[in-house]
Amino acid sequence: MPTMAPSTAEVPPDVLAAAQARASARAERDWVTADRLRGEIEAQGWKVVDSGTAFRLEPAHPADVAVAGAIRYGRSEAVPTRLGDAPIGIATAIVVAREDSAGARRAVAALLAHAEPGVDVVLVIDGLDDDAAPQVDEAAVREGRVEIIRTSVPLGQGAALNVGLRRSRAPVIVVVDASIEPTGDVVSPLVAALDAPGVAVAGPFGLRSDDLRHFEESTADPAAAIEGYVMAFRRADAIERGPFDEGFRFYRNLDVWWSLVLRDEGEGRPSREARVVGDLPLLRHEHLAWSATRAAERAKLSKRNFYRVLDRFRERSDLAVG
C-alpha cells in the first residue's frame, strides 16, 4: 500500500487525496492517470517526491514569510500586481539587490537625486537577510518615491525583475543594474527614445550580432539588443509580451532574450528597433554578479542561459543586426 513519508508542510486535504490517488494509480501501473494527477497537484503549487512505494509532498516554491508585519515573497506570482492599473507618472526604475547590496543602495540614491518628478523606484531585495539588505532613504519610501519588495529566498534575475515589473506603475520601465551609478538624469533621454513607435527597447550599451550566436558591444546604432545594465522599455509591451523567463536565474543573456522578445513583430514582418542612447551621465562600477562568481560556474550558467535564447530565436536571423 503506498504511504506518505513525513512532511513538514501542512498539505491541503484535496492535494493529499490527489497524491494518494496518484500513488494507487502508479501501483496499478496506470501511468496516464498518475500523470494527470501529478499535473493537478503541481497546478495547486505542490510537487510529489517519490521514494519506492512511498511519496512525500513539498511546496513547489518557497513559502511567503511574514516578518515584522511585512511579507517576503517566495515567488514572483505571489506579489500583488499593479499591471491592471492605468499607468501614472513618467517611469518606474527597477533595481535588484542581491550580490551587490551596496551598489543597489548607491543606484537608488543616485536615481532619486537626479530623476525628474514622476519617476519612482522599485527596489527588489532578492533573498538578502536584514544585515545584508541595503538601507534607503526612509523619507523617499514614505513619500512613495521608493517601494521595497523583499523575497524570502533568492529567486534569481528573471523572477526578481518580474517582481519589480508587477509593482511598476509608470508607462516606461527602466531596469538599472546595481553596478550603475547615474550622475545625472538618465531616465528622460530613454523615455524620449521610446516616443518613437518603432523603438522597442533603449539603453546606453548595445549589442550587435550577424547571426544571433556571437555578440559584440556597440555604443552606436544599429543594435540587435540592449545590455541589461540600463534598459528601458514600455510597460504596455511588458504586459503584452512578458513576463521575463524565470529560467534565467543568472543574469547573463537575459537582456538579449528580452530585447529580441520586445523587437520581434513576427516572422516575415519588419522588427522593431533596439536604440542605443549614448552619452548618458553615469558611472559603471564592478559587476559583482560576474566577478564574485567562479569562472567555471560563470561559463556554465552563461551557456545554459544562451541555450534559452537559441531555443526561441534559433531560426530568426531576421532579428540579427550586424
Coordinates of N, CA and C in Angstrom, one line a residue, residues 159-309:
A159 N 13.1 36.2 -12.2 CA 12.0 36.3 -11.2 C 12.0 37.6 -10.5
A160 N 13.2 38.1 -10.1 CA 13.3 39.4 -9.4 C 12.8 40.5 -10.3
L161 N 13.2 40.5 -11.6 CA 12.7 41.5 -12.5 C 11.1 41.4 -12.6
N162 N 10.6 40.2 -12.6 CA 9.2 40.1 -12.7 C 8.5 40.7 -11.4
V163 N 9.2 40.5 -10.3 CA 8.6 41.2 -9.0 C 8.6 42.7 -9.3
G164 N 9.7 43.3 -9.7 CA 9.6 44.7 -10.0 C 8.6 45.1 -11.0
L165 N 8.5 44.3 -12.1 CA 7.5 44.5 -13.1 C 6.1 44.6 -12.6
R166 N 5.8 43.7 -11.7 CA 4.4 43.6 -11.2 C 4.1 44.8 -10.3
R167 N 5.1 45.5 -9.8 CA 4.8 46.7 -9.0 C 5.0 48.0 -9.7
S168 N 5.4 47.9 -11.0 CA 5.6 49.1 -11.8 C 4.3 49.8 -12.1
R169 N 4.3 51.1 -12.1 CA 3.1 51.8 -12.3 C 3.2 52.9 -13.4
A170 N 4.4 53.1 -13.9 CA 4.5 54.2 -15.0 C 4.5 53.6 -16.4
P171 N 4.3 54.4 -17.4 CA 4.3 53.9 -18.8 C 5.6 53.4 -19.3
V172 N 6.7 53.8 -18.7 CA 8.0 53.3 -19.1 C 8.7 52.7 -17.9
I173 N 9.4 51.6 -18.2 CA 10.1 50.8 -17.2 C 11.6 50.9 -17.5
V174 N 12.4 51.3 -16.5 CA 13.9 51.3 -16.8 C 14.6 50.4 -15.7
V175 N 15.2 49.4 -16.2 CA 16.0 48.5 -15.4 C 17.4 49.1 -15.2
V176 N 17.8 49.3 -13.9 CA 19.1 49.8 -13.6 C 19.8 48.8 -12.8
D177 N 21.0 48.4 -13.3 CA 21.8 47.4 -12.5 C 22.4 48.0 -11.3
A178 N 22.7 47.2 -10.3 CA 23.4 47.7 -9.1 C 24.8 48.2 -9.4
S179 N 25.4 47.9 -10.5 CA 26.7 48.4 -10.8 C 26.7 49.7 -11.5
I180 N 25.5 50.3 -11.7 CA 25.4 51.6 -12.4 C 25.1 52.7 -11.4
E181 N 25.8 53.8 -11.5 CA 25.6 55.0 -10.7 C 25.3 56.2 -11.6
P182 N 24.0 56.5 -11.7 CA 23.7 57.7 -12.5 C 24.3 59.0 -11.9
T183 N 24.9 59.8 -12.7 CA 25.5 61.1 -12.2 C 24.6 62.3 -12.7
G184 N 23.6 62.0 -13.4 CA 22.6 62.9 -13.9 C 21.3 62.2 -14.3
D185 N 20.5 62.9 -15.1 CA 19.2 62.3 -15.4 C 19.4 61.3 -16.6
V186 N 19.4 60.0 -16.3 CA 19.5 59.0 -17.3 C 18.1 58.6 -17.8
V187 N 17.1 58.9 -17.1 CA 15.7 58.4 -17.4 C 15.1 59.2 -18.6
S188 N 15.2 60.5 -18.5 CA 14.4 61.3 -19.5 C 14.9 61.0 -21.0
P189 N 16.2 60.9 -21.3 CA 16.6 60.5 -22.6 C 16.1 59.2 -23.1
L190 N 16.0 58.2 -22.2 CA 15.4 56.9 -22.5 C 13.9 57.0 -22.8
V191 N 13.2 57.7 -22.0 CA 11.8 57.9 -22.2 C 11.6 58.6 -23.6
A192 N 12.4 59.6 -23.9 CA 12.3 60.3 -25.2 C 12.5 59.3 -26.3
A193 N 13.5 58.4 -26.2 CA 13.8 57.4 -27.2 C 12.6 56.5 -27.5
L194 N 11.8 56.2 -26.5 CA 10.7 55.3 -26.7 C 9.5 56.1 -27.2
D195 N 9.6 57.4 -27.4 CA 8.5 58.1 -28.0 C 8.3 57.7 -29.5
A196 N 9.4 57.2 -30.1 CA 9.3 56.7 -31.5 C 8.6 55.3 -31.5
P197 N 7.5 55.1 -32.2 CA 6.8 53.9 -32.1 C 7.6 52.7 -32.6
G198 N 8.6 52.9 -33.5 CA 9.4 51.8 -34.0 C 10.5 51.3 -33.0
V199 N 10.7 52.0 -31.9 CA 11.7 51.6 -30.9 C 11.1 50.8 -29.8
A200 N 11.6 49.6 -29.6 CA 11.1 48.7 -28.6 C 11.8 48.7 -27.3
V201 N 13.1 49.0 -27.4 CA 14.0 48.9 -26.2 C 15.1 49.9 -26.4
A202 N 15.5 50.6 -25.3 CA 16.6 51.6 -25.4 C 17.5 51.5 -24.2
G203 N 18.8 51.9 -24.5 CA 19.7 51.9 -23.4 C 21.1 52.4 -23.9
P204 N 22.0 52.7 -23.1 CA 23.3 53.2 -23.5 C 24.3 52.2 -24.1
F205 N 24.1 50.9 -23.8 CA 25.0 49.9 -24.2 C 24.3 48.9 -25.1
G206 N 24.7 48.8 -26.4 CA 24.1 48.0 -27.3 C 24.9 46.7 -27.6
L207 N 24.3 45.8 -28.3 CA 24.9 44.5 -28.7 C 24.6 44.3 -30.2
R208 N 25.6 44.0 -31.0 CA 25.4 43.7 -32.4 C 25.7 42.2 -32.6
S209 N 25.0 41.7 -33.6 CA 25.2 40.3 -34.0 C 24.8 40.1 -35.4
D210 N 25.7 39.4 -36.2 CA 25.3 39.0 -37.6 C 24.5 37.7 -37.6
D211 N 24.5 36.9 -36.5 CA 23.9 35.6 -36.6 C 23.2 35.2 -35.4
L212 N 23.0 36.1 -34.4 CA 22.4 35.8 -33.1 C 23.1 34.6 -32.3
R213 N 24.4 34.4 -32.7 CA 25.2 33.4 -32.0 C 26.4 34.1 -31.3
H214 N 26.9 35.2 -31.9 CA 28.0 35.9 -31.4 C 27.7 37.4 -31.3
F215 N 27.9 37.9 -30.2 CA 27.5 39.3 -29.9 C 28.7 40.1 -29.5
E216 N 28.7 41.4 -30.0 CA 29.8 42.3 -29.5 C 29.2 43.6 -29.1
E217 N 29.8 44.3 -28.2 CA 29.3 45.5 -27.7 C 29.3 46.6 -28.7
S218 N 28.4 47.5 -28.6 CA 28.3 48.7 -29.5 C 27.7 49.9 -28.8
T219 N 28.3 51.0 -29.0 CA 27.8 52.2 -28.4 C 27.1 53.1 -29.4
A220 N 26.7 52.6 -30.5 CA 26.0 53.3 -31.6 C 25.0 52.4 -32.3
D221 N 24.0 53.1 -32.9 CA 23.0 52.3 -33.7 C 23.7 51.8 -35.0
P222 N 23.1 50.8 -35.5 CA 22.0 49.9 -35.1 C 22.5 48.9 -34.1
A223 N 21.5 48.3 -33.4 CA 21.9 47.2 -32.4 C 20.8 46.1 -32.5
A224 N 21.3 44.9 -32.1 CA 20.3 43.8 -32.1 C 19.7 43.7 -30.7
A225 N 20.4 44.2 -29.7 CA 19.9 44.0 -28.3 C 20.5 45.2 -27.5
I226 N 19.9 45.4 -26.3 CA 20.4 46.4 -25.3 C 20.9 45.6 -24.1
E227 N 22.1 45.9 -23.6 CA 22.6 45.3 -22.4 C 21.7 45.7 -21.2
G228 N 21.6 44.7 -20.3 CA 20.7 44.9 -19.1 C 21.2 45.8 -18.0
Y229 N 22.4 46.4 -18.2 CA 22.9 47.3 -17.2 C 22.0 48.5 -17.0
V230 N 21.5 49.1 -18.2 CA 20.5 50.1 -18.2 C 19.6 49.8 -19.4
M231 N 18.3 49.5 -19.2 CA 17.5 49.0 -20.3 C 16.1 49.5 -20.1
A232 N 15.5 50.3 -21.1 CA 14.2 50.9 -20.9 C 13.3 50.3 -22.0
F233 N 12.0 50.1 -21.6 CA 11.0 49.6 -22.5 C 9.6 50.0 -22.0
R234 N 8.6 49.8 -22.8 CA 7.3 50.3 -22.4 C 6.6 49.2 -21.5
R235 N 5.9 49.7 -20.5 CA 5.1 48.9 -19.6 C 4.1 48.1 -20.4
A236 N 3.5 48.7 -21.4 CA 2.4 48.0 -22.2 C 3.0 46.8 -22.9
D237 N 4.3 47.0 -23.5 CA 4.9 45.9 -24.2 C 5.2 44.8 -23.2
A238 N 5.7 45.1 -22.0 CA 6.0 44.1 -21.0 C 4.7 43.3 -20.6
I239 N 3.6 44.0 -20.5 CA 2.4 43.3 -20.2 C 2.0 42.4 -21.3
E240 N 2.1 42.8 -22.6 CA 1.7 42.0 -23.7 C 2.7 40.9 -24.0
R241 N 4.0 41.1 -23.8 CA 5.0 40.1 -24.2 C 5.7 39.4 -23.1
G242 N 5.5 39.9 -21.9 CA 6.2 39.3 -20.7 C 5.4 38.1 -20.2
P243 N 5.8 37.6 -19.1 CA 6.8 38.1 -18.2 C 8.2 37.7 -18.6
F244 N 9.2 38.1 -17.8 CA 10.6 37.6 -18.0 C 10.6 36.1 -17.8
D245 N 11.5 35.4 -18.6 CA 11.7 34.0 -18.4 C 12.4 33.7 -17.1
E246 N 11.8 33.1 -16.1 CA 12.4 32.9 -14.8 C 13.4 31.8 -14.8
G247 N 13.6 31.1 -15.9 CA 14.7 30.2 -16.1 C 16.0 30.9 -16.1
F248 N 16.0 32.2 -16.4 CA 17.3 33.0 -16.3 C 17.5 33.3 -14.8
R249 N 18.0 32.4 -14.1 CA 18.4 32.8 -12.7 C 19.6 33.6 -12.6
F250 N 20.6 33.3 -13.4 CA 21.8 34.1 -13.6 C 21.5 35.2 -14.6
Y251 N 22.1 36.3 -14.5 CA 21.7 37.5 -15.3 C 22.1 37.4 -16.8
R252 N 23.2 36.7 -17.1 CA 23.8 36.7 -18.4 C 22.8 36.2 -19.5
N253 N 22.7 37.0 -20.6 CA 21.9 36.7 -21.8 C 20.4 36.9 -21.6
L254 N 20.0 37.2 -20.4 CA 18.6 37.6 -20.2 C 18.3 38.9 -21.0
D255 N 19.2 39.8 -21.0 CA 19.0 41.0 -21.8 C 18.8 40.8 -23.3
V256 N 19.6 39.9 -23.8 CA 19.5 39.5 -25.2 C 18.1 38.9 -25.5
W257 N 17.7 38.0 -24.7 CA 16.4 37.3 -24.9 C 15.3 38.3 -24.8
W258 N 15.3 39.2 -23.8 CA 14.2 40.2 -23.6 C 14.2 41.2 -24.7
S259 N 15.4 41.7 -25.2 CA 15.4 42.6 -26.3 C 14.8 42.0 -27.5
L260 N 15.1 40.8 -27.8 CA 14.6 40.1 -29.0 C 13.1 39.9 -28.9
V261 N 12.6 39.6 -27.7 CA 11.2 39.4 -27.4 C 10.5 40.7 -27.7
L262 N 11.0 41.9 -27.3 CA 10.4 43.2 -27.5 C 10.5 43.6 -28.9
R263 N 11.6 43.3 -29.6 CA 11.7 43.7 -31.0 C 10.9 42.9 -32.0
D264 N 10.6 41.6 -31.7 CA 10.0 40.7 -32.6 C 8.6 41.0 -32.9
E265 N 8.3 41.3 -34.1 CA 6.9 41.6 -34.6 C 6.3 40.4 -35.3
G266 N 7.0 39.3 -35.3 CA 6.5 38.1 -36.0 C 7.4 37.8 -37.3
E267 N 7.6 36.6 -37.6 CA 8.4 36.2 -38.7 C 7.8 36.7 -40.0
G268 N 8.6 37.3 -40.8 CA 8.1 37.9 -42.1 C 7.7 39.3 -42.0
R269 N 7.7 39.9 -40.8 CA 7.3 41.3 -40.6 C 8.5 42.1 -40.1
P270 N 8.6 43.4 -40.5 CA 9.8 44.2 -40.0 C 9.8 44.2 -38.5
S271 N 11.0 44.0 -37.9 CA 11.2 44.1 -36.5 C 11.3 45.5 -36.0
R272 N 11.1 45.7 -34.7 CA 11.3 47.0 -34.1 C 12.7 47.2 -33.8
E273 N 13.1 48.3 -33.3 CA 14.5 48.7 -33.1 C 14.9 48.7 -31.7
A274 N 16.2 48.3 -31.5 CA 16.9 48.4 -30.2 C 17.7 49.7 -30.4
R275 N 17.4 50.7 -29.7 CA 18.1 52.0 -29.9 C 19.1 52.3 -28.8
V276 N 20.3 52.6 -29.3 CA 21.4 52.9 -28.4 C 21.4 54.4 -28.1
V277 N 21.2 54.8 -26.8 CA 21.2 56.2 -26.4 C 22.5 56.5 -25.7
G278 N 23.4 57.1 -26.5 CA 24.8 57.3 -26.0 C 24.9 58.5 -25.0
D279 N 26.1 58.5 -24.4 CA 26.5 59.7 -23.6 C 25.5 60.0 -22.4
L280 N 25.0 58.9 -21.9 CA 24.2 59.1 -20.7 C 25.1 59.4 -19.5
P281 N 24.7 60.3 -18.5 CA 25.5 60.6 -17.4 C 25.5 59.5 -16.4
L282 N 26.5 58.6 -16.4 CA 26.5 57.5 -15.4 C 28.0 57.0 -15.3
L283 N 28.2 56.3 -14.2 CA 29.4 55.6 -13.9 C 29.1 54.1 -13.9
R284 N 30.1 53.3 -14.4 CA 29.9 51.8 -14.3 C 30.9 51.3 -13.2
H285 N 30.4 50.6 -12.3 CA 31.3 50.0 -11.2 C 31.4 48.5 -11.5
E286 N 32.2 47.9 -10.6 CA 32.4 46.5 -10.7 C 31.1 45.7 -10.7
H287 N 31.0 44.8 -11.6 CA 29.7 44.0 -11.6 C 29.9 42.7 -10.8
L288 N 29.4 42.7 -9.6 CA 29.7 41.7 -8.6 C 29.1 40.3 -9.0
A289 N 27.9 40.4 -9.7 CA 27.3 39.1 -10.1 C 28.2 38.4 -11.0
W290 N 29.1 39.1 -11.7 CA 30.1 38.5 -12.6 C 31.4 38.1 -11.9
S291 N 31.9 39.1 -11.2 CA 33.3 38.9 -10.6 C 33.2 38.0 -9.4
A292 N 32.1 37.9 -8.7 CA 32.0 37.1 -7.5 C 31.7 35.7 -7.8
T293 N 31.4 35.4 -9.1 CA 31.1 34.0 -9.5 C 32.3 33.3 -10.1
R294 N 32.6 32.1 -9.7 CA 33.8 31.4 -10.2 C 33.7 31.3 -11.7
A295 N 34.9 31.4 -12.4 CA 34.9 31.4 -13.8 C 34.2 30.2 -14.5
A296 N 34.4 29.0 -13.9 CA 33.8 27.8 -14.5 C 32.3 27.9 -14.3
E297 N 31.8 28.4 -13.2 CA 30.4 28.5 -12.9 C 29.8 29.5 -13.9
R298 N 30.5 30.7 -14.0 CA 30.0 31.7 -15.0 C 29.8 31.1 -16.3
A299 N 30.8 30.4 -16.8 CA 30.7 29.8 -18.2 C 29.6 28.9 -18.3
K300 N 29.4 28.0 -17.3 CA 28.3 27.1 -17.3 C 26.9 27.8 -17.3
L301 N 26.7 28.7 -16.4 CA 25.5 29.4 -16.4 C 25.2 30.3 -17.6
S302 N 26.2 30.9 -18.1 CA 26.1 31.7 -19.3 C 25.7 30.9 -20.5
K303 N 26.3 29.7 -20.6 CA 26.0 28.8 -21.7 C 24.6 28.3 -21.6
R304 N 24.2 27.9 -20.4 CA 22.8 27.4 -20.2 C 21.8 28.5 -20.6
N305 N 22.1 29.7 -20.2 CA 21.2 30.8 -20.5 C 21.1 31.1 -22.0
F306 N 22.3 31.0 -22.7 CA 22.3 31.2 -24.1 C 21.4 30.2 -24.9
Y307 N 21.4 29.0 -24.4 CA 20.6 28.0 -25.0 C 19.1 28.4 -24.9
R308 N 18.7 29.1 -23.9 CA 17.4 29.6 -23.7 C 17.1 30.6 -24.8
V309 N 18.1 31.4 -25.2 CA 17.9 32.4 -26.3 C 17.7 31.6 -27.6

